Every structure is written in structure tokens, then in C-alpha cells.
PDB file of C-alpha atoms in Angstrom:
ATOM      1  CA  UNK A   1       7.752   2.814 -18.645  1.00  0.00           C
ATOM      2  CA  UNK A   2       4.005   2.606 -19.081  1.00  0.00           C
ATOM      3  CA  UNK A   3       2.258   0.112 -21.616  1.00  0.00           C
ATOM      4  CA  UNK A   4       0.645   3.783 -23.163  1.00  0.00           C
ATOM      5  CA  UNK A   5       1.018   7.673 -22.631  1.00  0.00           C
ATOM      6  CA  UNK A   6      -2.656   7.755 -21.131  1.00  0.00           C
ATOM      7  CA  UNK A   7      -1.232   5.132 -18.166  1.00  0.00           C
ATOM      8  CA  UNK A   8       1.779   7.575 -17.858  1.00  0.00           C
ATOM      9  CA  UNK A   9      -0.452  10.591 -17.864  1.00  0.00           C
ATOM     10  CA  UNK A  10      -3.136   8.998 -14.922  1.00  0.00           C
ATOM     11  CA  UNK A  11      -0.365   8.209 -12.757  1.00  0.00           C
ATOM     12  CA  UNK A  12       1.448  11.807 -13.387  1.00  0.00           C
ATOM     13  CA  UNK A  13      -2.107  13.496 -12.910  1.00  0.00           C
ATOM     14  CA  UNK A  14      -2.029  11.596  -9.349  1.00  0.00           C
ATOM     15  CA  UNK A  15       1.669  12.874  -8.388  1.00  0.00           C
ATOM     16  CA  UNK A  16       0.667  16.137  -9.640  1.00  0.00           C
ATOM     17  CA  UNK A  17      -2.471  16.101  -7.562  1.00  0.00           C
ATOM     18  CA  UNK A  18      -0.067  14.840  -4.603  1.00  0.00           C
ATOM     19  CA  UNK A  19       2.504  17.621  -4.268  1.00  0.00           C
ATOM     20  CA  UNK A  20       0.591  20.171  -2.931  1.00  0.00           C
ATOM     21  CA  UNK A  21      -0.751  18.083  -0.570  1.00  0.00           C
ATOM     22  CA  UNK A  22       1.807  16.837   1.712  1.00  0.00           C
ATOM     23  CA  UNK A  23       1.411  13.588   0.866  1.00  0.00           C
ATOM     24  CA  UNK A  24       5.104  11.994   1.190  1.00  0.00           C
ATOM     25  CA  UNK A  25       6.053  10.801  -2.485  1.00  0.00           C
ATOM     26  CA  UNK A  26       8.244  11.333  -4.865  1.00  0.00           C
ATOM     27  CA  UNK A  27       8.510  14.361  -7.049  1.00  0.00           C
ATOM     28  CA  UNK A  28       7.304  13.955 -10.397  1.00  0.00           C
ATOM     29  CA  UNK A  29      10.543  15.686 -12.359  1.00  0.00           C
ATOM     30  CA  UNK A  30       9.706  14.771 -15.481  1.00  0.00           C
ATOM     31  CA  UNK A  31       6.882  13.275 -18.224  1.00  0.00           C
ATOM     32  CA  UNK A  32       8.141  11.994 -21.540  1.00  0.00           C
ATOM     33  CA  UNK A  33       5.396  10.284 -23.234  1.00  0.00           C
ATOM     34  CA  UNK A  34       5.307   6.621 -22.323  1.00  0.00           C
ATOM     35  CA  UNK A  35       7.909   7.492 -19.098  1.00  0.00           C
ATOM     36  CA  UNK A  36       7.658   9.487 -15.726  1.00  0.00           C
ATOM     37  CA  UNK A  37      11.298  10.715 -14.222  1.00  0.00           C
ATOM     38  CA  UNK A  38      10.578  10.765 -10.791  1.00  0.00           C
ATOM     39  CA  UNK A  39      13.011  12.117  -7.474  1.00  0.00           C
ATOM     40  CA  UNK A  40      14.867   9.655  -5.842  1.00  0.00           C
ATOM     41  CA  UNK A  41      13.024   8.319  -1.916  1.00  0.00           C
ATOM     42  CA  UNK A  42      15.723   6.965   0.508  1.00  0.00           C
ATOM     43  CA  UNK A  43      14.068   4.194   2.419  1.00  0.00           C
ATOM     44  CA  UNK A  44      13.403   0.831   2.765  1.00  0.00           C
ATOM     45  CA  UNK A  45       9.741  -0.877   0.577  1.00  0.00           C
ATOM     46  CA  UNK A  46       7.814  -2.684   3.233  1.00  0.00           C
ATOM     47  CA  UNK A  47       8.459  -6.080   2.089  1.00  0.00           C
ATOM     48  CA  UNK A  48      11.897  -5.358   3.491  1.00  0.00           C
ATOM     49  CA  UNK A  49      10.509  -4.168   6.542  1.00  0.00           C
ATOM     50  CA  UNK A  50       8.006  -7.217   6.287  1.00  0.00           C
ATOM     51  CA  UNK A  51      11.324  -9.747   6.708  1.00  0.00           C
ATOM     52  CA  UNK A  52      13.426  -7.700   8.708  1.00  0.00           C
ATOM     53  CA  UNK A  53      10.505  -7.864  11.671  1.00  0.00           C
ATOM     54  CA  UNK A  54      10.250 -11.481  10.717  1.00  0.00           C
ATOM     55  CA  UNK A  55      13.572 -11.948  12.011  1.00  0.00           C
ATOM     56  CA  UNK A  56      13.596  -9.464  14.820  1.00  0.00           C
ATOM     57  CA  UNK A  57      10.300  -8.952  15.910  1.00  0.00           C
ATOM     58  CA  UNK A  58       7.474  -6.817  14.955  1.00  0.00           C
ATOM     59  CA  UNK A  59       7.394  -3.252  15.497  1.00  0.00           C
ATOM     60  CA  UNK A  60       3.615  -1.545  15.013  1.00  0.00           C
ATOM     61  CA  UNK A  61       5.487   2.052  14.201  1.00  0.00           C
ATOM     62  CA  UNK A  62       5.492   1.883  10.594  1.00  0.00           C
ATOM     63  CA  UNK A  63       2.581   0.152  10.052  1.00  0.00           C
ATOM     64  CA  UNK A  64       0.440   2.743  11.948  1.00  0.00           C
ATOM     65  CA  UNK A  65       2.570   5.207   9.743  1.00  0.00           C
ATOM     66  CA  UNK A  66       1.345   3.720   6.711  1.00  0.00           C
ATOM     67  CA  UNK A  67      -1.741   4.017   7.466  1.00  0.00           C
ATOM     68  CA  UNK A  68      -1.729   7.566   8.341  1.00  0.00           C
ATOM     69  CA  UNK A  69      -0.029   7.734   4.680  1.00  0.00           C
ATOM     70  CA  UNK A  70      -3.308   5.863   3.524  1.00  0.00           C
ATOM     71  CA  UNK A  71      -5.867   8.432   5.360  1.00  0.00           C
ATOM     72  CA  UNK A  72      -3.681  11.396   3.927  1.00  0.00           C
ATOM     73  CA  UNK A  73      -3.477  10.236   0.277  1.00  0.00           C
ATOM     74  CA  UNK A  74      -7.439   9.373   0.380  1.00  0.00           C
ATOM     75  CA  UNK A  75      -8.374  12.684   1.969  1.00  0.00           C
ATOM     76  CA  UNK A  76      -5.874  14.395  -0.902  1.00  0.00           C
ATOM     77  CA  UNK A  77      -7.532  12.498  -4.120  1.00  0.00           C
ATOM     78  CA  UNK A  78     -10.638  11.011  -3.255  1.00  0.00           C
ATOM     79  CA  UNK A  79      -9.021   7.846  -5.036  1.00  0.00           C
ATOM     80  CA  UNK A  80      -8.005   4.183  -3.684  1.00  0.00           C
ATOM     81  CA  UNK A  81      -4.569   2.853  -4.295  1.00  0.00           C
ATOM     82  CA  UNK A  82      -5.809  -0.381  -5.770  1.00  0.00           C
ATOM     83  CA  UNK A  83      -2.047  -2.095  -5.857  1.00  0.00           C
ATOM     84  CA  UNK A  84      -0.927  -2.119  -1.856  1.00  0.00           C
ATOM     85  CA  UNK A  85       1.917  -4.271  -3.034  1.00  0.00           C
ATOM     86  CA  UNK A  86       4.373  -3.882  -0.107  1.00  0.00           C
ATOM     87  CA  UNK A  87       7.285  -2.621  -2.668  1.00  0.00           C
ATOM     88  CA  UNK A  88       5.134   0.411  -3.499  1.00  0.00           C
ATOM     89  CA  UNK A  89       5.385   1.873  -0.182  1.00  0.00           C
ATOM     90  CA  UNK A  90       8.966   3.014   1.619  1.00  0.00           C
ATOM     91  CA  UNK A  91       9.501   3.099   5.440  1.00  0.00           C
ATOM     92  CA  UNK A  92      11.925   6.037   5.872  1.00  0.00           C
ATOM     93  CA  UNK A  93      12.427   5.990   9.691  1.00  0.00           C
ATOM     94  CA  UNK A  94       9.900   8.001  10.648  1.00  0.00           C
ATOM     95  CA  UNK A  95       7.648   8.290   7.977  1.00  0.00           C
ATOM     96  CA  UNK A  96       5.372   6.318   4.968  1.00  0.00           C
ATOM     97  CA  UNK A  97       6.051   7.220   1.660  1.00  0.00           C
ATOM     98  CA  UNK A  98       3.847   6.382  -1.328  1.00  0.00           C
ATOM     99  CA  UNK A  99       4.572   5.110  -5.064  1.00  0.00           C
ATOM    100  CA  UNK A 100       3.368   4.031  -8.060  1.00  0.00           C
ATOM    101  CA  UNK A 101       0.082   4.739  -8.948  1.00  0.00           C
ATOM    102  CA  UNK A 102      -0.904   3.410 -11.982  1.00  0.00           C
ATOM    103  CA  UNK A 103      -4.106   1.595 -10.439  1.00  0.00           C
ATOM    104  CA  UNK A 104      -5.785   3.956  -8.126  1.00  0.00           C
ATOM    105  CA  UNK A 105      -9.480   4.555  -8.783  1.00  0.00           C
ATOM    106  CA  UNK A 106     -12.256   6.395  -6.107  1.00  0.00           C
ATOM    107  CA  UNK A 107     -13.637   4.233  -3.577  1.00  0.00           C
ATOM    108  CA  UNK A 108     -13.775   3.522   0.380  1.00  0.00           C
ATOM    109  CA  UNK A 109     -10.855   4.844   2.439  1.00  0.00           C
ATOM    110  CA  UNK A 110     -11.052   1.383   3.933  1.00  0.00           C
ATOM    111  CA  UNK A 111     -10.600  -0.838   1.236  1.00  0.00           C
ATOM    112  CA  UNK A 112      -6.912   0.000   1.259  1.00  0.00           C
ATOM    113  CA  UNK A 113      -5.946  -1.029   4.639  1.00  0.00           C
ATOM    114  CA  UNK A 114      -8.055  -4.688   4.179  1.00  0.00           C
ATOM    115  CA  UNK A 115      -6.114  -5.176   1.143  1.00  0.00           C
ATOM    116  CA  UNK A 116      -2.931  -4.197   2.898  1.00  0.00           C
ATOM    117  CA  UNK A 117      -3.751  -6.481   5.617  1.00  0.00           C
ATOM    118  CA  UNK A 118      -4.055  -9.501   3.037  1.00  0.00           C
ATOM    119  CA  UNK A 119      -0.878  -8.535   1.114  1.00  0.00           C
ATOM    120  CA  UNK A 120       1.092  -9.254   4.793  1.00  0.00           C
ATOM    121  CA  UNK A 121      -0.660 -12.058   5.533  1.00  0.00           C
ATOM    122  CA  UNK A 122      -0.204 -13.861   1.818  1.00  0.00           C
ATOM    123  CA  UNK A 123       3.662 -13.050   1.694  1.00  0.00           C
ATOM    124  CA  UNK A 124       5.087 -16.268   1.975  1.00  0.00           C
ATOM    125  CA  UNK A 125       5.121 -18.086   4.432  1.00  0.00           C
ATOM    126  CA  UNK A 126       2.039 -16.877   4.875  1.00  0.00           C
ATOM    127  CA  UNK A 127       0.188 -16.314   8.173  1.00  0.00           C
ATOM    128  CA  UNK A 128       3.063 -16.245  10.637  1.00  0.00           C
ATOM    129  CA  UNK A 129       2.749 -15.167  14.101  1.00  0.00           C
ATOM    130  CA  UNK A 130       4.593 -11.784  12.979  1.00  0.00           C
ATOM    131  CA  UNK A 131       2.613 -11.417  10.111  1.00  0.00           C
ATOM    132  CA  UNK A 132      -1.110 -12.187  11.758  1.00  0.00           C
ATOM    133  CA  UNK A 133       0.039  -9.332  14.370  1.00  0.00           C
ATOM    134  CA  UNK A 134       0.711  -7.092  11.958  1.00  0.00           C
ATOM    135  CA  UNK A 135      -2.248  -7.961   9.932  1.00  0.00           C
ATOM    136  CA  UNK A 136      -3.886  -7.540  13.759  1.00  0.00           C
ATOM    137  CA  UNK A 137      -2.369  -4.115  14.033  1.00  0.00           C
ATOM    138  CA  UNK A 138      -3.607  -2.752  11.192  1.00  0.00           C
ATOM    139  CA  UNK A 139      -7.091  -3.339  11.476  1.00  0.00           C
ATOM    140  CA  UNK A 140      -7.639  -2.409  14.982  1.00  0.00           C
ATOM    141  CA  UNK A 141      -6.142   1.178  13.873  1.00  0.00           C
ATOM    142  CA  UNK A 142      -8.425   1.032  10.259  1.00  0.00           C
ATOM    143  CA  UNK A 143     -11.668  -0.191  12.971  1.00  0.00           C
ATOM    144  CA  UNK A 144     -10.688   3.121  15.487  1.00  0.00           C
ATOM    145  CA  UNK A 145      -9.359   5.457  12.558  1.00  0.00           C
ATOM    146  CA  UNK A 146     -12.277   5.095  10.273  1.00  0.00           C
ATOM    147  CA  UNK A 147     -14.813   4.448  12.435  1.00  0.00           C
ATOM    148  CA  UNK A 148     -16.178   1.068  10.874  1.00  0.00           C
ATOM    149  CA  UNK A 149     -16.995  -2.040  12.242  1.00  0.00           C
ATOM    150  CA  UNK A 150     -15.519  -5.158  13.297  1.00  0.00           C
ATOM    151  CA  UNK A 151     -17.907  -6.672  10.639  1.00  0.00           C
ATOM    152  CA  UNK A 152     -17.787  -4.204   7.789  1.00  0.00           C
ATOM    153  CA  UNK A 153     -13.602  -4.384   8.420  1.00  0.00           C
ATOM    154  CA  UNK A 154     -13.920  -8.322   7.757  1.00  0.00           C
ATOM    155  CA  UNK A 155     -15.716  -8.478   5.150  1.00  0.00           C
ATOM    156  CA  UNK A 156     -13.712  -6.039   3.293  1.00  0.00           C
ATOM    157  CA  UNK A 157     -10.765  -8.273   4.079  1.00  0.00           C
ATOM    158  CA  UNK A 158     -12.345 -11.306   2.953  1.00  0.00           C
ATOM    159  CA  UNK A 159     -13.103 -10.006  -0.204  1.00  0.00           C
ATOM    160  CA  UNK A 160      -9.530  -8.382  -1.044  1.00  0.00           C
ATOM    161  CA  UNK A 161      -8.137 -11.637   0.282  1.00  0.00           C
ATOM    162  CA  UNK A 162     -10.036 -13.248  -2.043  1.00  0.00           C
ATOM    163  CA  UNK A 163      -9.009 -11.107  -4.724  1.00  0.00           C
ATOM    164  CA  UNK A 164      -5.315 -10.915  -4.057  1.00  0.00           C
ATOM    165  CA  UNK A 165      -5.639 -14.879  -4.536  1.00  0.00           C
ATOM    166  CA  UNK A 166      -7.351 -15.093  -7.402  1.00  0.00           C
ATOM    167  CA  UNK A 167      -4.752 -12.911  -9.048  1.00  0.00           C
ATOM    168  CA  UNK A 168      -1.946 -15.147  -7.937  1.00  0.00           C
ATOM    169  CA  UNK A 169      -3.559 -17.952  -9.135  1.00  0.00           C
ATOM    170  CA  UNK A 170      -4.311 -16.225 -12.681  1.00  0.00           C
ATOM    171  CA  UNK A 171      -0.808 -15.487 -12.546  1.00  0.00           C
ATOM    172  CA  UNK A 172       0.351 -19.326 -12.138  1.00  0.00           C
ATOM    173  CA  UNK A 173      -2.046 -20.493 -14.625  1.00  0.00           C
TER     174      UNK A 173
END
């Protein structure tokens, strides 16, 4: 449920815009005013994944998936999924799948995988070995993919680190 029908209506427009595309996400079934009704996505959210690799070691498959999801949904709506909290993404097996997107606007392909990066790394405990290699992982693959550099990649980082904290911290105060 949406805080307005024009919130439920953005993030319908993006599903619609989605399912012709490829893009793995759910099906949009359904739009009732204030509430979407969307298909049901066996799989695990990444912040699953995040503590099951914790425990058993980290495995760069998914995360190199997800960021193929990331160049596909880009390339399909122009837009940046502004919210790359790890529960709106599934791992199912073989494949990313994408959710909830309430706060997507356009922007730089890149800015998603520096804010996914900082996400994993600010999960707590934060900055474990698992966690700096995926964080590793992830921009090595953004650096090659998108063809930016090591120094455009950091600073992008920086500054959604920087943001992800300040919104924790406006969410303690």
C-alpha cells in the first residue's frame, strides 16, 4: 500500500514499462488505487544471501547477476533504482530479480551499483572480510561493465555511502 494513488501509479508505470522488456520482476496483476497486486517471485532477497555467504563463504555468482539485472533494467527505463535495499532484489538460483520501485528516477547506470556496494558494506557488522569482497566484486565488474574509472567509481561510492548514512542517522534521530 502506497502513501497516494500517484506513488502506486509511478511504480505500476515502471512494472508496466518492465514486462516487455525481459527484465526479471514480478507481474503487475493488478492496480487498485492506493495498492498494486503483484505475481508471486520464488527466491531468496539478498540480505539473505548477504548472511548465508557470511557463514559459508562468498560466492561472486549472484552478485555479478545482479548487476547484469542493473544494466538490463537501466537500458529498459532510462531510470535509476534509487532504493538498492538488499530485500528489494531476489536471488533465484540462477538469476536477479527486481522489486519495488517506488523511488527510481533517470540518472547514471552507475550510481546503482556504488550504492549497492555501500548497502553490503553498511549491513551490520559492517565491513567484514565477506562483505569488503563482495563490495570488491562489484565494482571491478561496474569499472569493466560500464567502462568508468577507478576514480569516477569511488567517488560515486563515497557519495552514496555518505548518503546511505545520513539516512540512517535521520532515521535514529
Amino acid at each position: 500500500t502506497f502513501a497516494n494513488a500517484d506513488d502506486a501509479a509511478n511504480e505500476a508505470a515502471v512494472y508496466r514499462a518492465l514486462e516487455s522488456s525481459g527484465v526479471r520482476t514480478a507481474s503487475l496483476l493488478k492496480q487498485e488505487g492506493k495498492r498494486l497486486r503483484l505475481s508471486f517471485v520464488e527466491g531468496d532477497d539478498y540480505l539473505t544471501l548477504l548472511e548465508r555467504q557470511e557463514r559459508e563463504g562468498m560466492s561472486p555468482e549472484p552478485w555479478l547477476a545482479l548487476l547484469e539485472w542493473i544494466a538490463a533494467f537501466h537500458c529498459a527505463t532510462g531510470l535509476v533504482q534509487r532504493d538498492m535495499n538488499l530485500r528489494n532484489f531476489l536471488w533465484c538460483g540462477s538469476a536477479a530479480v527486481g522489486l519495488d520501485f517506488e523511488d527510481c528516477s533517470p540518472g547514471k547506470v552507475i550510481e546503482m551499483p556504488a550504492q549497492l556496494a555501500a548497502f553490503v558494506l553498511l549491513y551490520d557488522p559492517p565491513h567484514t572480510g565477506t562483505k569488503r569482497r563482495i563490495a570488491t566484486c562489484i565494482q571491478e565488474d561496474a569499472i569493466q561493465r560500464w567502462g568508468c574509472s577507478e576514480r569516477e567509481y569511488a567517488a560515486q561510492f563515497a557519495l552514496e555511502q555518505e548518503k546511505l548514512c545520513q539516512r540512517r542517522r535521520s532515521a535514529v534521530a
